[in-house]
CSV table of C-alpha atoms in Angstrom, one decimal:
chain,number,residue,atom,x,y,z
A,1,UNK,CA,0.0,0.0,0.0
A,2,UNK,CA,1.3,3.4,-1.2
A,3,UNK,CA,0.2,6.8,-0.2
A,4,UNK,CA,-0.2,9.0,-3.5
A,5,UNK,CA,2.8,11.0,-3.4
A,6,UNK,CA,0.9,14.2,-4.5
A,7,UNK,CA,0.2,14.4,-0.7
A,8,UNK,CA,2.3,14.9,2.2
A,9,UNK,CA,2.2,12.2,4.5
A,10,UNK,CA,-0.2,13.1,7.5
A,11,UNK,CA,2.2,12.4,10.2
A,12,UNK,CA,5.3,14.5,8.3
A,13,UNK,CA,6.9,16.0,11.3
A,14,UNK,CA,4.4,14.3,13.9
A,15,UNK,CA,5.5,11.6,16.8
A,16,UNK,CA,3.1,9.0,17.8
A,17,UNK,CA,1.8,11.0,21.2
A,18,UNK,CA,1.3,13.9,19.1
A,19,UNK,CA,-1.7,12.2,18.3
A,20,UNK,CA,-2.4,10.8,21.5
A,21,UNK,CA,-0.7,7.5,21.2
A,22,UNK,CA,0.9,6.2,24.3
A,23,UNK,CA,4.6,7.2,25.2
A,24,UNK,CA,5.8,3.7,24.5
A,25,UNK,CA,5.9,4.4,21.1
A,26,UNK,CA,8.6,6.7,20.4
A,27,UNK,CA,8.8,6.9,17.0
A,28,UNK,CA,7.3,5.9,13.3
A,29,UNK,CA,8.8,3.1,11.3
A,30,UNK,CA,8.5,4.9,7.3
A,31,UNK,CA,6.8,1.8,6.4
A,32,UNK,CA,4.2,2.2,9.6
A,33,UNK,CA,3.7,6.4,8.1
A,34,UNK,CA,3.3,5.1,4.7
A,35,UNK,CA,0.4,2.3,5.9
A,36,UNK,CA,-1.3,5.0,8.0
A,37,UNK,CA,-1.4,7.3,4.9
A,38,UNK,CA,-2.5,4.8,2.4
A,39,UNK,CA,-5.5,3.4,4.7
A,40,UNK,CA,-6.8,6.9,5.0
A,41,UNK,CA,-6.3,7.7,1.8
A,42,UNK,CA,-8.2,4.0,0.8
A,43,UNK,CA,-11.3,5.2,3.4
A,44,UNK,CA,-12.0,8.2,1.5
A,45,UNK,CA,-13.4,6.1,-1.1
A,46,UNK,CA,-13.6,2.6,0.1
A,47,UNK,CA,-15.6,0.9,3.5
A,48,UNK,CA,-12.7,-1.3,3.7
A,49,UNK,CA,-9.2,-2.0,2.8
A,50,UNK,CA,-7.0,-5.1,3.9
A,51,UNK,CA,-3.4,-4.4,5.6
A,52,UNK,CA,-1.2,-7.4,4.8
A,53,UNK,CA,1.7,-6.6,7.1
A,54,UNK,CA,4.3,-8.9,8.4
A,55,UNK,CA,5.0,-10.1,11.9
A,56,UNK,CA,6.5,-7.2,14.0
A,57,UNK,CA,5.5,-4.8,11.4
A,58,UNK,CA,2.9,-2.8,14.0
A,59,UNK,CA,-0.2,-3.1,13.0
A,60,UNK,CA,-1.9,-2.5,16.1
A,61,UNK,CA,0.1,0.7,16.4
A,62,UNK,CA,-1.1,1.6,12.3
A,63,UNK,CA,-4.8,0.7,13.1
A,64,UNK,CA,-4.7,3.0,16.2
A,65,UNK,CA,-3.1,5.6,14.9
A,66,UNK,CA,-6.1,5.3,12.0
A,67,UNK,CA,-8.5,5.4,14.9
A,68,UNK,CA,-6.5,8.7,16.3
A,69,UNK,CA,-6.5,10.8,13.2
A,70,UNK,CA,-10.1,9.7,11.9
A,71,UNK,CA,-11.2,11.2,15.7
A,72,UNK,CA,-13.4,8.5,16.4
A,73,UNK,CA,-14.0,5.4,18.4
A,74,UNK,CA,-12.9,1.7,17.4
A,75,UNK,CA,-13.8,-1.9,17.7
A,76,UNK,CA,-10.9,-3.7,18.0
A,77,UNK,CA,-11.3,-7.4,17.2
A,78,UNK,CA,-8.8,-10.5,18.1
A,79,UNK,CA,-9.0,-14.1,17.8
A,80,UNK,CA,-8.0,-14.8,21.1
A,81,UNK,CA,-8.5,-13.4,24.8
A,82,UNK,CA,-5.0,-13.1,25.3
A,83,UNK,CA,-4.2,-11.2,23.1
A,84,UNK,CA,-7.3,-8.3,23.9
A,85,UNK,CA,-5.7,-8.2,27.1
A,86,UNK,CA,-2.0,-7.6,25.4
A,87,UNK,CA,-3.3,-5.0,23.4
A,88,UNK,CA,-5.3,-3.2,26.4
A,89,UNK,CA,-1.7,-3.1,28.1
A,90,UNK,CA,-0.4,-1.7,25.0
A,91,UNK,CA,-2.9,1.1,25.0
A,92,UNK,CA,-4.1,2.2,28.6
A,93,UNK,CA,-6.9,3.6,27.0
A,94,UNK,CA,-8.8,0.6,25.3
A,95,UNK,CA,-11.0,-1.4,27.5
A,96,UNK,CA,-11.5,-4.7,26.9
A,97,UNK,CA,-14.7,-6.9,27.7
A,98,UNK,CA,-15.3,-10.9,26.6
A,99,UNK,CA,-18.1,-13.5,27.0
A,100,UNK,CA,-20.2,-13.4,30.2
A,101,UNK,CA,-18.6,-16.6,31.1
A,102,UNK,CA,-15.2,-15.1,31.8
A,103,UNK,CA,-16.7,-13.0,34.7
A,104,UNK,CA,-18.2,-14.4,38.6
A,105,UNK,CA,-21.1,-13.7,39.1
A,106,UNK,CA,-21.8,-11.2,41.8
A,107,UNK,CA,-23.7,-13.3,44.0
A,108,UNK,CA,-21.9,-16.4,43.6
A,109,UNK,CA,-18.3,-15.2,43.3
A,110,UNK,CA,-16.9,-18.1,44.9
A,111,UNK,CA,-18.3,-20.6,42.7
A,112,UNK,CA,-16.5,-19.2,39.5
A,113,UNK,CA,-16.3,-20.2,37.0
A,114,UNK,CA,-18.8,-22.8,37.7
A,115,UNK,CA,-21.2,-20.2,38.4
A,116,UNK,CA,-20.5,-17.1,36.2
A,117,UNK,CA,-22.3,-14.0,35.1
A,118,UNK,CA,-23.3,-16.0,32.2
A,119,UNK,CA,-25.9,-17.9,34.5
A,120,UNK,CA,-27.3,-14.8,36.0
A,121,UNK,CA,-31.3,-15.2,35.8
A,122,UNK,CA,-31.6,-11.1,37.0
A,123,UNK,CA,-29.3,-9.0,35.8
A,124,UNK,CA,-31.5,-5.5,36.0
A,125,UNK,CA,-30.9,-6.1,39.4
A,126,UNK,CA,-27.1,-6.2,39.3
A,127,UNK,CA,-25.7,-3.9,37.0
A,128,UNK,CA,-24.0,-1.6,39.2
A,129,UNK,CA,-21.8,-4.9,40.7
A,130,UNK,CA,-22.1,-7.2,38.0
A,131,UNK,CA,-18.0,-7.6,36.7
A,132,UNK,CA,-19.1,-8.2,33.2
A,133,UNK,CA,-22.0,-5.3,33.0
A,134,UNK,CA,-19.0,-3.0,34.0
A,135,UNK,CA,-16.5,-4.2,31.8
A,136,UNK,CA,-19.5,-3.9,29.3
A,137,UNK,CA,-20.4,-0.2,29.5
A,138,UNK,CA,-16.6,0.8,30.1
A,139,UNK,CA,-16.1,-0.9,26.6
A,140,UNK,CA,-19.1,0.7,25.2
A,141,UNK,CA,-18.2,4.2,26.3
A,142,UNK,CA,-14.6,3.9,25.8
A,143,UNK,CA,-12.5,5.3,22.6
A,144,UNK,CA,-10.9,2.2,21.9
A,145,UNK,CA,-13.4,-1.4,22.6
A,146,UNK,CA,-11.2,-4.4,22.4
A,147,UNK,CA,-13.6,-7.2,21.8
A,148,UNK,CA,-13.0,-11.3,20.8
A,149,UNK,CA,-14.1,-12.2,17.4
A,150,UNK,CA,-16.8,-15.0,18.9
A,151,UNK,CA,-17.8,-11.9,21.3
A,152,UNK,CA,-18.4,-10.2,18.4
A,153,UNK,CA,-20.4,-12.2,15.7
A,154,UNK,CA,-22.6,-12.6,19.3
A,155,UNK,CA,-23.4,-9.6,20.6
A,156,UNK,CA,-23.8,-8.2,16.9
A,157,UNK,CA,-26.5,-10.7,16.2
A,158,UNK,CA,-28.1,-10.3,19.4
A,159,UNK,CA,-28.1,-6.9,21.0
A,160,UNK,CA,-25.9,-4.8,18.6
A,161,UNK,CA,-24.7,-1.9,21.0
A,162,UNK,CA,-20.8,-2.5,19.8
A,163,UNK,CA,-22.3,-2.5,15.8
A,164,UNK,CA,-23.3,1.1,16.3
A,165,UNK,CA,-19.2,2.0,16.5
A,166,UNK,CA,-18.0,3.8,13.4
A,167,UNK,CA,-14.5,2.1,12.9
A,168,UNK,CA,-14.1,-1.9,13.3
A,169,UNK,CA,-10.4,-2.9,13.2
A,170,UNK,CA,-10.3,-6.7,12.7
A,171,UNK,CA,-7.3,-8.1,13.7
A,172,UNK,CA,-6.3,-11.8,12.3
A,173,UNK,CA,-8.2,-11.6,9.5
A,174,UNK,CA,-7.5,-15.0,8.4
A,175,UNK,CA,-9.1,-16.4,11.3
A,176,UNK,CA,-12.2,-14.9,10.9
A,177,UNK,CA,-13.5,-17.7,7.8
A,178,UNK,CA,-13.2,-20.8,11.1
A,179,UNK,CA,-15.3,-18.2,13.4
A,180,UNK,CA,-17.9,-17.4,11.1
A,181,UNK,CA,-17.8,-21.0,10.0
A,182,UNK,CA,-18.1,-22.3,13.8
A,183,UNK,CA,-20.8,-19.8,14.8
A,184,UNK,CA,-23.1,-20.8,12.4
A,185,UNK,CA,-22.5,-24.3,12.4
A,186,UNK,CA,-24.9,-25.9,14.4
A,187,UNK,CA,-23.5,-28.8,16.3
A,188,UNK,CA,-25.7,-30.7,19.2
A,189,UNK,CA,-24.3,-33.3,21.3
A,190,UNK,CA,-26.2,-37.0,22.5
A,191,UNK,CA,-26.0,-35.5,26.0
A,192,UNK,CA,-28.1,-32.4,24.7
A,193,UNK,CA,-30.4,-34.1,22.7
A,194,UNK,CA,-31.1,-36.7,25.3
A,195,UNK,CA,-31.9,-33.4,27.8
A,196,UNK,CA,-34.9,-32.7,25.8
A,197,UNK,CA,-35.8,-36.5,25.0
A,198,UNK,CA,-35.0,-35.9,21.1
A,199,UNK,CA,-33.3,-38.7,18.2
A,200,UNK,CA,-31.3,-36.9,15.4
A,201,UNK,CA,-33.2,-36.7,12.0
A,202,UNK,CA,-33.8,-39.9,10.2
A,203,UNK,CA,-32.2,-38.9,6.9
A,204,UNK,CA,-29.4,-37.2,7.8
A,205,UNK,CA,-28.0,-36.4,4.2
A,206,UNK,CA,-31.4,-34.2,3.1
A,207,UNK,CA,-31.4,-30.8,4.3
A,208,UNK,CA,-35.4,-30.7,4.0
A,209,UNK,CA,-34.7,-32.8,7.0
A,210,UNK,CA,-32.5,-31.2,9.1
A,211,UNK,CA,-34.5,-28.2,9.1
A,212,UNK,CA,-38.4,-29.7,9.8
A,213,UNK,CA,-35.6,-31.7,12.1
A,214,UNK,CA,-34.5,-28.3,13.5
A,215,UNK,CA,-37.9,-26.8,13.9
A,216,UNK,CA,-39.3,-29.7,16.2
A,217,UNK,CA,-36.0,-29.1,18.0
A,218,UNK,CA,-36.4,-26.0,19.1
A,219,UNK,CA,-39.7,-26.5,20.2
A,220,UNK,CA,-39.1,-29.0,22.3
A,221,UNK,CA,-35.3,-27.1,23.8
A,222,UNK,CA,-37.8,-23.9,24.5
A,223,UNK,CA,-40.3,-26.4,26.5
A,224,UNK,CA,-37.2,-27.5,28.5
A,225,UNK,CA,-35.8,-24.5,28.8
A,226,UNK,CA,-39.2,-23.0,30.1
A,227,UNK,CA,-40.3,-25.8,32.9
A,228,UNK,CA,-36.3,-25.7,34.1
A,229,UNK,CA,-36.6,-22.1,34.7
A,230,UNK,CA,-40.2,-22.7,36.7
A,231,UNK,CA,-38.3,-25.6,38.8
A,232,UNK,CA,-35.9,-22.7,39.8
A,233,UNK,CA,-36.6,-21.3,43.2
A,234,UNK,CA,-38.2,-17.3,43.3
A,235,UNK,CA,-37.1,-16.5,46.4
A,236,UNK,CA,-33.9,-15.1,46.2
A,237,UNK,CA,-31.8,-18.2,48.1
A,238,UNK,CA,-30.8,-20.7,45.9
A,239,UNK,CA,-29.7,-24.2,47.1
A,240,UNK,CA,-27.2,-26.5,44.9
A,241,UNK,CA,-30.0,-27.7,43.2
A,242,UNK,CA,-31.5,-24.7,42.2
A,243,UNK,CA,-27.6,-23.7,41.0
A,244,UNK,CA,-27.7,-26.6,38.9
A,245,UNK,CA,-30.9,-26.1,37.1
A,246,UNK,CA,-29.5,-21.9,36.4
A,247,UNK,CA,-26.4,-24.1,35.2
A,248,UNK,CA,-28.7,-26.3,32.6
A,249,UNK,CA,-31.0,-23.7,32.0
A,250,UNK,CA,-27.9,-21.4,30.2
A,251,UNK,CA,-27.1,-24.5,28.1
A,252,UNK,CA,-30.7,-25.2,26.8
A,253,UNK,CA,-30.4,-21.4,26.1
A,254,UNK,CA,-27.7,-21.7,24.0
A,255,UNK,CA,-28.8,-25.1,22.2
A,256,UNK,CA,-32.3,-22.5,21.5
A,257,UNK,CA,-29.9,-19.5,20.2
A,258,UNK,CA,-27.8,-22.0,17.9
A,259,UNK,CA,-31.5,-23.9,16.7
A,260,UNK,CA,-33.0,-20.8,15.9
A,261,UNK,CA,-30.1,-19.4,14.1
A,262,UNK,CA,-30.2,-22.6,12.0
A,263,UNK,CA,-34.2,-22.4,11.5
A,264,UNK,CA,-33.9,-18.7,10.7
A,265,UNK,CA,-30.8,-18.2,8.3
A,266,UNK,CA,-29.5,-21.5,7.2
C-alpha cells in the first residue's frame, strides 16, 4: 500500500503522542507512516481496505493511529483473549470486555467459573456490581473497545450496541473464515439431545430434513428450557439444586440460540 505522493504524509513532522498514542511508542517506522497514509487515503473512497503486514510490522500501532487521526471510536477485534488483554496493556486507554462466562457472578463469586455472570437469571438487578456489565459499559463508552471475534459475531447478532461503532479494526483476518464458520455451524451433542428426549433426524444427508428436524428441536429445547426455569426457586436463596438447574437452563439457552439461528438463516 502506497500513499499517492501528491500528498504529504499526514504524520510529516508528527510523533506518535502527538496524536495521543501512548509514550511507549517513540517513533514511526517509514513503512508504519506510509500504511497509516495509504489506509486513509483507501477510506476516502472505500468501507474497507485489507493491511497485509508482516510479523512485528505494527499493525496494532497503524490501526490506532487510523482510529486517532479519523477522531473517532474503534472496535478492536482478536481471535483470542490473550491477546485483547496484550493489546489493552499496550494502549491504557482501550478497555476490553469478553463472553459473560469469563466473569463471577456477583452473587456467587466463589463458585466461579462454575457459576459465572453467564448464569445470571436477573441482571436488572445487578448492574452496578455485575463484573461483566461493567466491563461492558466501560467498553461501550470507551475510545478504543477491544472485543474477541466470537464476542463479536454474538453480541452483533443479538443486542448490537458495539455495531453502532464507526470504525471496526479486525485483527487476524485469516481467522475470521473458522469463526464465522463455527458460529453458524450448528452442532448438538447426544447429551443435549437426550436433555430434551430428542433422536437426530432420520435422513441425515437431506437438508429438508435437518431443518423440519430443527424446527421440532427447538420446540421442544424452549419447552425445556421453560419448565427448568419454573423448577428454579423465586425466592432469592438458591440451594445446589437450584444452582444446577440456572447451570442447565444457560445450556438449553444456548442449544435454542444456535437452533434458531439454523431455523432462521440457514
Amino acid at each position: 500500500m502506497h500513499a499517492s505522493s501528491q500528498h504529504a504524509s499526514t504524520l510529516a513532522g508528527r510523533l506518535p503522542r502527538d496524536i495521543g498514542l501512548p509514550e511507549k511508542f517513540s517513533a514511526w517506522r517509514e513503512t508504519q507512516a506510509e500504511a497509516v497514509d495509504g489506509i486513509l487515503n483507501q477510506l476516502r473512497v472505500r468501507k474497507a481496505v485489507l493491511v497485509d503486514a508482516p510479523t512485528g510490522s505494527g499493525k496494532t500501532i497503524i490501526a490506532a493511529a487510523v482510529a486517532k487521526l479519523l477522531e473517532t471510536r474503534a472496535v478492536y477485534t482478536c481471535s483470542t483473549k490473550s491477546l485483547q488483554d496484550q493489546v489493552a496493556d499496550d494502549f491504557p486507554y482501550a478497555r476490553v470486555v469478553k463472553g459473560r462466562r469469563n466473569y463471577p457472578c456477583g452473587l456467587f463469586p466463589k463458585l466461579f467459573p462454575h457459576i459465572s455472570a453467564e448464569h445470571c437469571t436477573r441482571p436488572s438487578n445487578c448492574t452496578a456490581t455485575c463484573a461483566y456489565m461493567v466491563s461492558r459499559e466501560e467498553a461501550l463508552r470507551s475510545e478504543l473497545a477491544v472485543l474477541n471475534i466470537a464476542y463479536l459475531l454474538s453480541e452483533a447478532n443479538y443486542v448490537g450496541r458495539f455495531s453502532k461503532i464507526p470504525l471496526l479494526i479486525a485483527d487476524e483476518i485469516d481467522s475470521c473464515e473458522d469463526q464465522l464458520l463455527s458460529y453458524s455451524s450448528l452442532v448438538l451433542t447426544e447429551r443435549q439431545l437426550r436433555r430434551v428426549g430428542l433422536d437426530p433426524p432420520g435422513k441425515r444427508t437431506a437438508f429438508g430434513a435437518w431443518r423440519e428436524w430443527a424446527e421440532g428441536a427447538l420446540a421442544a429445547t424452549v419447552r425445556s428450557e421453560e419448565q427448568t426455569a419454573e423448577d428454579i426457586s423465586h425466592t432469592g436463596t438458591w440451594t445446589p439444586d437450584d444452582l444446577e438447574k440456572i447451570v442447565l437452563q444457560r445450556d438449553l439457552q444456548r442449544m435454542e440460540s444456535k437452533l434458531r439461528f439454523f431455523v432462521d438463516n440457514v
